[in-house]
Coordinates of C-alpha atoms in Angstrom, one line a residue:
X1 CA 0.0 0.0 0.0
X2 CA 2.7 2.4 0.4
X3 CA 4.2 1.4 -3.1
X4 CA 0.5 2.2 -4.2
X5 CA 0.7 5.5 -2.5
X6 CA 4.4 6.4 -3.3
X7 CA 3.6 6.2 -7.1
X8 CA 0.1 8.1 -6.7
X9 CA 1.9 11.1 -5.2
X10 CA 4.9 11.5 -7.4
X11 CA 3.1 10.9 -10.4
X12 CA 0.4 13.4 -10.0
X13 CA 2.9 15.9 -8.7
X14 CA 4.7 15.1 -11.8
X15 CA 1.8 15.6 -14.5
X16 CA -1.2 17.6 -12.4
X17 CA -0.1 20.6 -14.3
X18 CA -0.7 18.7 -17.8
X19 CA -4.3 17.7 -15.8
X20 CA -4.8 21.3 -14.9
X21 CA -4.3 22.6 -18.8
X22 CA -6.3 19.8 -20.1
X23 CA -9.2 19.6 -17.3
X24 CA -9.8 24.0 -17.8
X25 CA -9.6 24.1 -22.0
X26 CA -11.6 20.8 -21.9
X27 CA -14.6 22.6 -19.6
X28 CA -14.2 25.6 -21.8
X29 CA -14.6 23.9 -24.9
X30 CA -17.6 22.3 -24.0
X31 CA -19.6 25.7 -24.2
X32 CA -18.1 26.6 -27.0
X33 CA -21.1 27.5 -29.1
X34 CA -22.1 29.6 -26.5
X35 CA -19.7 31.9 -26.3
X36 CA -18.5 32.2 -29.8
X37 CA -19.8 36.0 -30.5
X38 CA -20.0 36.7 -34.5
X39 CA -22.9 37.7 -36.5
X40 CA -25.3 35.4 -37.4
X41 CA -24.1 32.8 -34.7
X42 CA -27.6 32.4 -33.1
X43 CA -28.8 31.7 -36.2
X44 CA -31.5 28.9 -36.1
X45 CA -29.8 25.9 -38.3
X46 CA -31.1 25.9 -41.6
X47 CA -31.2 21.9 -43.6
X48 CA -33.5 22.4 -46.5
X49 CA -31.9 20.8 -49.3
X50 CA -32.0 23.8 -51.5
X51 CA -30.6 26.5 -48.8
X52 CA -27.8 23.7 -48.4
X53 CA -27.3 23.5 -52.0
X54 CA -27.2 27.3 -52.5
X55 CA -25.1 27.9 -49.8
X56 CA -22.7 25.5 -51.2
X57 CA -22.5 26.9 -54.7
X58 CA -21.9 30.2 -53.0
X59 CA -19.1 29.3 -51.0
X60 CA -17.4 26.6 -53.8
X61 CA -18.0 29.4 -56.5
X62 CA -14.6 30.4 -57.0
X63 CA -12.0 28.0 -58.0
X64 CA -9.2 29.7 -56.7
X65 CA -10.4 30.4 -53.3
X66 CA -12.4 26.8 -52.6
X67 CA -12.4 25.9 -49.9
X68 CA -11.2 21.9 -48.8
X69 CA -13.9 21.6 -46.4
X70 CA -17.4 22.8 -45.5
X71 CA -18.5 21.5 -41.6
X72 CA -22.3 23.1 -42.0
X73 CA -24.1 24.8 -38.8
X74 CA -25.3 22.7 -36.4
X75 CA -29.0 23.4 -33.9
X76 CA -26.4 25.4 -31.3
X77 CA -24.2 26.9 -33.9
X78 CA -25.2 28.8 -36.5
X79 CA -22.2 29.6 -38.6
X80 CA -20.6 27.7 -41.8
X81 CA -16.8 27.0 -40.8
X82 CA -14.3 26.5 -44.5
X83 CA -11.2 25.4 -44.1
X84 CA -9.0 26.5 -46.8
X85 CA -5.8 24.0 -45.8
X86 CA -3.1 24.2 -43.2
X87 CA -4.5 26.8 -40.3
X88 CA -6.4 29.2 -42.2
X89 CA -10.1 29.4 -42.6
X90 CA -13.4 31.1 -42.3
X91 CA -17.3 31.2 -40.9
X92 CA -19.9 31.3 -43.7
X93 CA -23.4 32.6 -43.2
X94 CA -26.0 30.0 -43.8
X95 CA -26.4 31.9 -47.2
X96 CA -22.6 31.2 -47.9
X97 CA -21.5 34.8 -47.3
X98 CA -18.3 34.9 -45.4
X99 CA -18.7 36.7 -42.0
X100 CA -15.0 36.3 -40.3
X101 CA -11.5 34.7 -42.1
X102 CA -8.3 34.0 -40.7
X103 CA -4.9 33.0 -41.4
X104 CA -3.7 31.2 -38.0
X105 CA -5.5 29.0 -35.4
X106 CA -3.8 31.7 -33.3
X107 CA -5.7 34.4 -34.4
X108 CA -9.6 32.5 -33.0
X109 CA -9.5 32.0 -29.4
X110 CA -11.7 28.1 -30.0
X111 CA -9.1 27.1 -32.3
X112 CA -6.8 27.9 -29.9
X113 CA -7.9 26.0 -27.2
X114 CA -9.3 23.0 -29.3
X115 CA -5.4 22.8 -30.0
X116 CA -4.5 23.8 -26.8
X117 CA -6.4 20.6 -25.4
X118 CA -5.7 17.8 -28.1
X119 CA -2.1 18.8 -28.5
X120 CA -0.9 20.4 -26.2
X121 CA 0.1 23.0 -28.9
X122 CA 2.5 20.8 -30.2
X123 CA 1.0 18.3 -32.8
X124 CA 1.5 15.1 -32.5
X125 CA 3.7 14.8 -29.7
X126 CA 1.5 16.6 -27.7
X127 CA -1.3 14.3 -28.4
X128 CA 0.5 11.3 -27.1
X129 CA 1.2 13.5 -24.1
X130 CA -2.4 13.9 -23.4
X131 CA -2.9 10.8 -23.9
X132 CA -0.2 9.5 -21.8
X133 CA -1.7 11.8 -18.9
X134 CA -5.2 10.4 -19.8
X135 CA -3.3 6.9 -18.7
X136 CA -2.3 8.3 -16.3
X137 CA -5.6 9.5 -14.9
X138 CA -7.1 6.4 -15.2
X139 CA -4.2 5.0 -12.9
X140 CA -4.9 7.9 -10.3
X141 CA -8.8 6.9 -10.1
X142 CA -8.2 3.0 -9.4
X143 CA -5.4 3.8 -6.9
X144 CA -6.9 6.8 -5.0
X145 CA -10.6 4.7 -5.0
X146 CA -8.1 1.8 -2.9
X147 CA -6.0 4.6 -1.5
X148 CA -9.4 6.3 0.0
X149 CA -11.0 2.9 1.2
X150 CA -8.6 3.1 4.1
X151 CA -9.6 6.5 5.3
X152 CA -13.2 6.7 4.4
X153 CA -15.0 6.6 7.8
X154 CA -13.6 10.3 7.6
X155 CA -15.5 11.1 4.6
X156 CA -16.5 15.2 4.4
X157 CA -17.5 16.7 0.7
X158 CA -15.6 20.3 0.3
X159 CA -15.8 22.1 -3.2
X160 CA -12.3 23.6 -1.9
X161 CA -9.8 22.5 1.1
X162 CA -10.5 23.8 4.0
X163 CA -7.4 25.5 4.3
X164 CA -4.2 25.9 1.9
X165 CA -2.0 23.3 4.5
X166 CA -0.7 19.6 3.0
X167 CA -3.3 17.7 5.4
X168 CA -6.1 19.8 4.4
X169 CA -5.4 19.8 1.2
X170 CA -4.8 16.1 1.2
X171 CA -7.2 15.3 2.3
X172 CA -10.0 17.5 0.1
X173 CA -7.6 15.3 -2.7
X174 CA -8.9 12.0 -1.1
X175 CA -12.9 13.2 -1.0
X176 CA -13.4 14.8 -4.4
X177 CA -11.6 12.4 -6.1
X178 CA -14.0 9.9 -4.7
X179 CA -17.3 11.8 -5.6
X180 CA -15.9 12.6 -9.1
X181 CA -14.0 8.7 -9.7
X182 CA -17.0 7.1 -12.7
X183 CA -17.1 10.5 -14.2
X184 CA -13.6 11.1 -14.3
X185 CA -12.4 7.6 -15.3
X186 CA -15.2 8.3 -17.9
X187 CA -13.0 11.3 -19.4
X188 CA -9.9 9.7 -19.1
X189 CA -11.0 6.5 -20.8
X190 CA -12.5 8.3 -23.8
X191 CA -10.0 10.9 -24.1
X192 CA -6.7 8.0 -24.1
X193 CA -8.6 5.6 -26.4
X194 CA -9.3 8.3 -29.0
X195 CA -5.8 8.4 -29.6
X196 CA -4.2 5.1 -28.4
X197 CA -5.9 2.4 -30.5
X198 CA -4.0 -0.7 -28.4
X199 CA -6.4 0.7 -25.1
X200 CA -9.2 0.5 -27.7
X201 CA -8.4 -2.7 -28.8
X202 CA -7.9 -3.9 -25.2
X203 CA -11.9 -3.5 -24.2
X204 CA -13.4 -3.3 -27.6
X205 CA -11.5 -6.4 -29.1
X206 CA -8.3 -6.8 -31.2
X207 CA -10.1 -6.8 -34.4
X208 CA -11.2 -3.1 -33.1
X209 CA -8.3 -1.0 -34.4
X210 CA -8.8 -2.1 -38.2
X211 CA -12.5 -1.9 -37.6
X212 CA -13.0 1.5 -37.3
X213 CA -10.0 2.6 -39.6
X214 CA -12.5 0.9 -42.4
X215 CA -15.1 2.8 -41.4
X216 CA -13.1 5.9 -42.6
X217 CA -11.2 4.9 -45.2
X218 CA -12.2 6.0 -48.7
X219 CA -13.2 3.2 -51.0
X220 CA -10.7 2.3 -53.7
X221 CA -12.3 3.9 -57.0
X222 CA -10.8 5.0 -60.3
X223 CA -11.8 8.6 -60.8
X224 CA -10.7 11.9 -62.7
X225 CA -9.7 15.3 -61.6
X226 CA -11.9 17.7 -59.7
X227 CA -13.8 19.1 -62.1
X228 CA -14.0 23.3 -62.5
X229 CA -17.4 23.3 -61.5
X230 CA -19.0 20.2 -59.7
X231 CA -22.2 19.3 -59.6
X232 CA -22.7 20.0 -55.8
X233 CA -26.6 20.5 -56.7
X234 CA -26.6 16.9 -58.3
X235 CA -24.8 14.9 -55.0
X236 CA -26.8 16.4 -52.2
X237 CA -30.0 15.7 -53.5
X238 CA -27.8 12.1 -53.9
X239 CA -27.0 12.3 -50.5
X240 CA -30.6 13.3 -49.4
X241 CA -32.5 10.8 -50.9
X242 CA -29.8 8.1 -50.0
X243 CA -30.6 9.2 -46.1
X244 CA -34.0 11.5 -46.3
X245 CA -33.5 12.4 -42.1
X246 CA -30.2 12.6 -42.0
X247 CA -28.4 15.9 -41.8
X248 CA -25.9 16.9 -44.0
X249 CA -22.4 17.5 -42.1
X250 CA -18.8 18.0 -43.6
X251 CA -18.2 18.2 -47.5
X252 CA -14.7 17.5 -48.4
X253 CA -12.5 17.7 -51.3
X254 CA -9.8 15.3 -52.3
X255 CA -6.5 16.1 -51.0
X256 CA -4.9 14.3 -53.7
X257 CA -5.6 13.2 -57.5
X258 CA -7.9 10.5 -58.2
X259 CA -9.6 10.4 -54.6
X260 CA -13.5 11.2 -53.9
X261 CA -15.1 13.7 -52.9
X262 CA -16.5 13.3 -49.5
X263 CA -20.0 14.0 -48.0
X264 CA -20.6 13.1 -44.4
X265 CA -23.8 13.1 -42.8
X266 CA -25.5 12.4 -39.5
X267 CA -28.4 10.3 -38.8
X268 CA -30.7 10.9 -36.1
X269 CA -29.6 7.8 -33.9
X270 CA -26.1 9.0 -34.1
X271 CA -24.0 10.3 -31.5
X272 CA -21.0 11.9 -33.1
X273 CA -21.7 15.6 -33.7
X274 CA -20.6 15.4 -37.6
X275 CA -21.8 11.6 -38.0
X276 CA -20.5 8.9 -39.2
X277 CA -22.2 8.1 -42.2
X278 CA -20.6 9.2 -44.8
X279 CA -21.2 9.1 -48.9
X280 CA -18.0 9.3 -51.9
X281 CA -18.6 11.4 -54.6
X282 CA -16.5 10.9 -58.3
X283 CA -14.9 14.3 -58.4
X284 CA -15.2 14.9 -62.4
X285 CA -18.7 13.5 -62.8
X286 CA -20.5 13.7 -59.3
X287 CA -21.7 10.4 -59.7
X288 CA -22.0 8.7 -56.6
X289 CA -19.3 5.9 -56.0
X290 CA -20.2 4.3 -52.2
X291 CA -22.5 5.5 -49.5
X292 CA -21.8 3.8 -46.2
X293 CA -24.8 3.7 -43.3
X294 CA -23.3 4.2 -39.6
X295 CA -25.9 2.5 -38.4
X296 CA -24.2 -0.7 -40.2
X297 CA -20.8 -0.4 -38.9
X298 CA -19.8 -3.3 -36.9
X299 CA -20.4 -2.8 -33.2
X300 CA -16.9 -2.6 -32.4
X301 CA -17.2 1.0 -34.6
X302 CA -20.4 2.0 -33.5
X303 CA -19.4 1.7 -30.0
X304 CA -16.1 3.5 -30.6
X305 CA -18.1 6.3 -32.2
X306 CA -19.5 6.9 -28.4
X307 CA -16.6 7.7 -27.3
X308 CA -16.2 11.4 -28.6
X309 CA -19.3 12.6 -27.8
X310 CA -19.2 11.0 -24.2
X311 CA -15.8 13.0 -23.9
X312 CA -17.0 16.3 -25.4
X313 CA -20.4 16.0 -23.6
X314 CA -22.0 16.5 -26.9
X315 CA -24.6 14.1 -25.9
X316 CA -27.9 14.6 -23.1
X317 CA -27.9 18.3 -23.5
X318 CA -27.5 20.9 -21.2
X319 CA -27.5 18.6 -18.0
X320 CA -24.7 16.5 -19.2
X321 CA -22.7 19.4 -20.3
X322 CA -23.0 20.9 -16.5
X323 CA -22.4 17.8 -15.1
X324 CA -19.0 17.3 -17.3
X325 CA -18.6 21.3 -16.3
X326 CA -17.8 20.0 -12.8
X327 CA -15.7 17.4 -13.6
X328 CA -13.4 19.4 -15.9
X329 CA -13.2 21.9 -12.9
X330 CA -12.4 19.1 -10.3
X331 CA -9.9 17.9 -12.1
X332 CA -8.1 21.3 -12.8
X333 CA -8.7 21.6 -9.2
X334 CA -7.2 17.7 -8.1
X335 CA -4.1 18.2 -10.9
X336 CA -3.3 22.0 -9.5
X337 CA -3.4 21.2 -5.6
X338 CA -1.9 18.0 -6.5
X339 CA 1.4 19.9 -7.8
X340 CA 0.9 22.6 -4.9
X341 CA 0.9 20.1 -2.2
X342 CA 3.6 17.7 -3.2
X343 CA 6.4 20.4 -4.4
X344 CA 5.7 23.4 -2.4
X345 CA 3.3 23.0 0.9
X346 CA 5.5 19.7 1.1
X347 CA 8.9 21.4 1.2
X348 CA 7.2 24.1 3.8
X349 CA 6.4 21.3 6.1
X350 CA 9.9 19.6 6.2
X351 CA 11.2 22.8 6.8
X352 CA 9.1 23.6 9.9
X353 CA 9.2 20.1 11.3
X354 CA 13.4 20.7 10.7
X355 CA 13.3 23.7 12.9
X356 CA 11.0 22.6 15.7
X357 CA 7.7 24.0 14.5
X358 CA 4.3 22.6 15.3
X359 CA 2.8 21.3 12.1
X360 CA -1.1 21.3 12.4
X361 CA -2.9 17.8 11.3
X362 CA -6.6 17.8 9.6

């Protein structure tokens, strides 16, 4: 047990600032929508096949400036985002008409963060870094659960420690970790298995990993070069009468000769935000090549596609987003008093016990 404890304490003073960073921009981003303030925002979201198409045409009219991908507004946000390669883009009216561009994530505060939080602001590496302190998480959770058992006759629910001393703060550690454990194992387990597909495989099954990479992966088709013009009118109404409920999401060009052109789209018993169903285009013609149903993935991929919007609290509405609101704050809170305690009060303490002081216990 005090192995157990020993590694509990030195590795959350080691990564409870990496918890801190990703515990605040994670609660932030979940009301993004909401605070988001550009014209035409509140917009009511607008899915009539013709104001889709429209809007399309206006915002693919000019070959030069196409952009490579159209995410449409969605019921809480009411802005068009293009994304015109690299880190520059723009938010479209629901007519097409461009209200805001840029040329650097830097320069829109949610870009910022969304990096902030997935990255780390520092691509890939920081995303195994998150994720690494996602494992990490999840270690924290099953230890401090056995870590509390021992002291849980002692059980008292603070919001904040009592006082700013080791025990107090300790011990505050110990309690809200204990009301928060599910939720934040919840969080931890989505967030890690998002990026490291040997946890997925490890509870969804080894055949997991190739699973849902085939649920993304364009099908092999010979086609011809993006055409000046394409028939966006022509594959919507495709797309619509292929799904008739489902709303249209993200339309993206090939990034290279001879791929699709890609139409996602989101059914009503979906979870993901931006769907999973998704629809390839032949770039030249418009001519439909595959549509794939979400709803037919294999389970393994339909229950992978949970994941996110568990994570993001894009699912159950407002409750679940307050609910994930408090988590996201406890765990800034447990990764920030984590480092506080173990580098600084602790060094305090020694000090005062080394010169004779009393040290006060909680």
């Amino acid at each position: 047990m005090k192995t157990l404890d020993l590694l509990h304490r030195w590795t959350g003073g080691l990564i409870g600032l990496v918890l801190l960073v990703l515990g605040l921009s994670g609660t932030i981003l979940i009301h993004r929508d909401a605070w988001v303030m550009l014209p035409h925002a509140d917009d009511a979201q607008m899915q009539a096949t013709p104001t889709i198409i429209a809007a399309t045409e206006q915002m693919m009219a000019d070959p030069a400036a196409r952009p490579s991908a159209i995410s449409f507004a969605t019921d809480s946000f009411g802005l068009n985002r293009l994304s015109f390669g690299r880190e520059a883009g723009a938010y479209a009216d629901q007519a097409g008409n461009i209200v805001t561009h840029w040329d650097d994530a830097w320069e829109r505060p949610e870009l910022f963060l969304f990096d902030l939080h997935h990255h780390l602001l520092a691509g890939e590496t920081g995303e195994i870094v998150a994720a690494s302190a996602g494992l990490c998480g999840l270690f924290f959770v099953i230890s401090g659960v056995i870590l509390w058992w021992r002291t849980r006759r002692t059980f008292e629910f603070r919001l904040i420690p009592k006082r700013l001393s080791r025990p107090a703060i300790l011990r505050h550690h110990r309690d809200l970790g204990i009301v928060f454990a599910p939720l934040l194992a919840l969080v931890m387990f989505t967030g890690t298995t998002m990026v490291f597909r040997p946890v997925t495989a490890l509870v969804l099954g080894p055949s997991a990993p190739a699973t849902i990479e085939a649920s993304f992966k364009a099908p092999a088709a010979q086609v011809g070069a993006l055409a000046e013009k394409p028939d966006w009118a022509r594959m919507i109404r495709t797309a619509r009468e292929r799904f008739p409920d489902a709303e249209i999401r993200i339309l993206s060009l090939p990034k290279e000769a001879g791929k699709p052109i890609t139409l996602r789209m989101k059914q009503p018993e979906e979870w993901l935000p931006n769907g999973r169903t998704t629809l390839w285009f032949a770039p030249d013609t418009g001519d439909l090549i595959e549509a794939r149903d979400a709803l037919k993935l294999p389970g393994a991929a339909q229950a992978f596609n949970t994941f996110y919007p568990l994570h993001a609290a894009k699912v159950g509405g407002l409750a679940y987003r307050l609910v994930m609101t408090l988590v996201g704050l406890a765990l800034s809170l447990l990764g920030s008093l984590a480092v506080w305690s173990f580098w600084f009060r602790r060094n305090r303490t020694a000090r005062r016990v080394a010169t004779g002081e009393t040290v006060s216990a909680e």
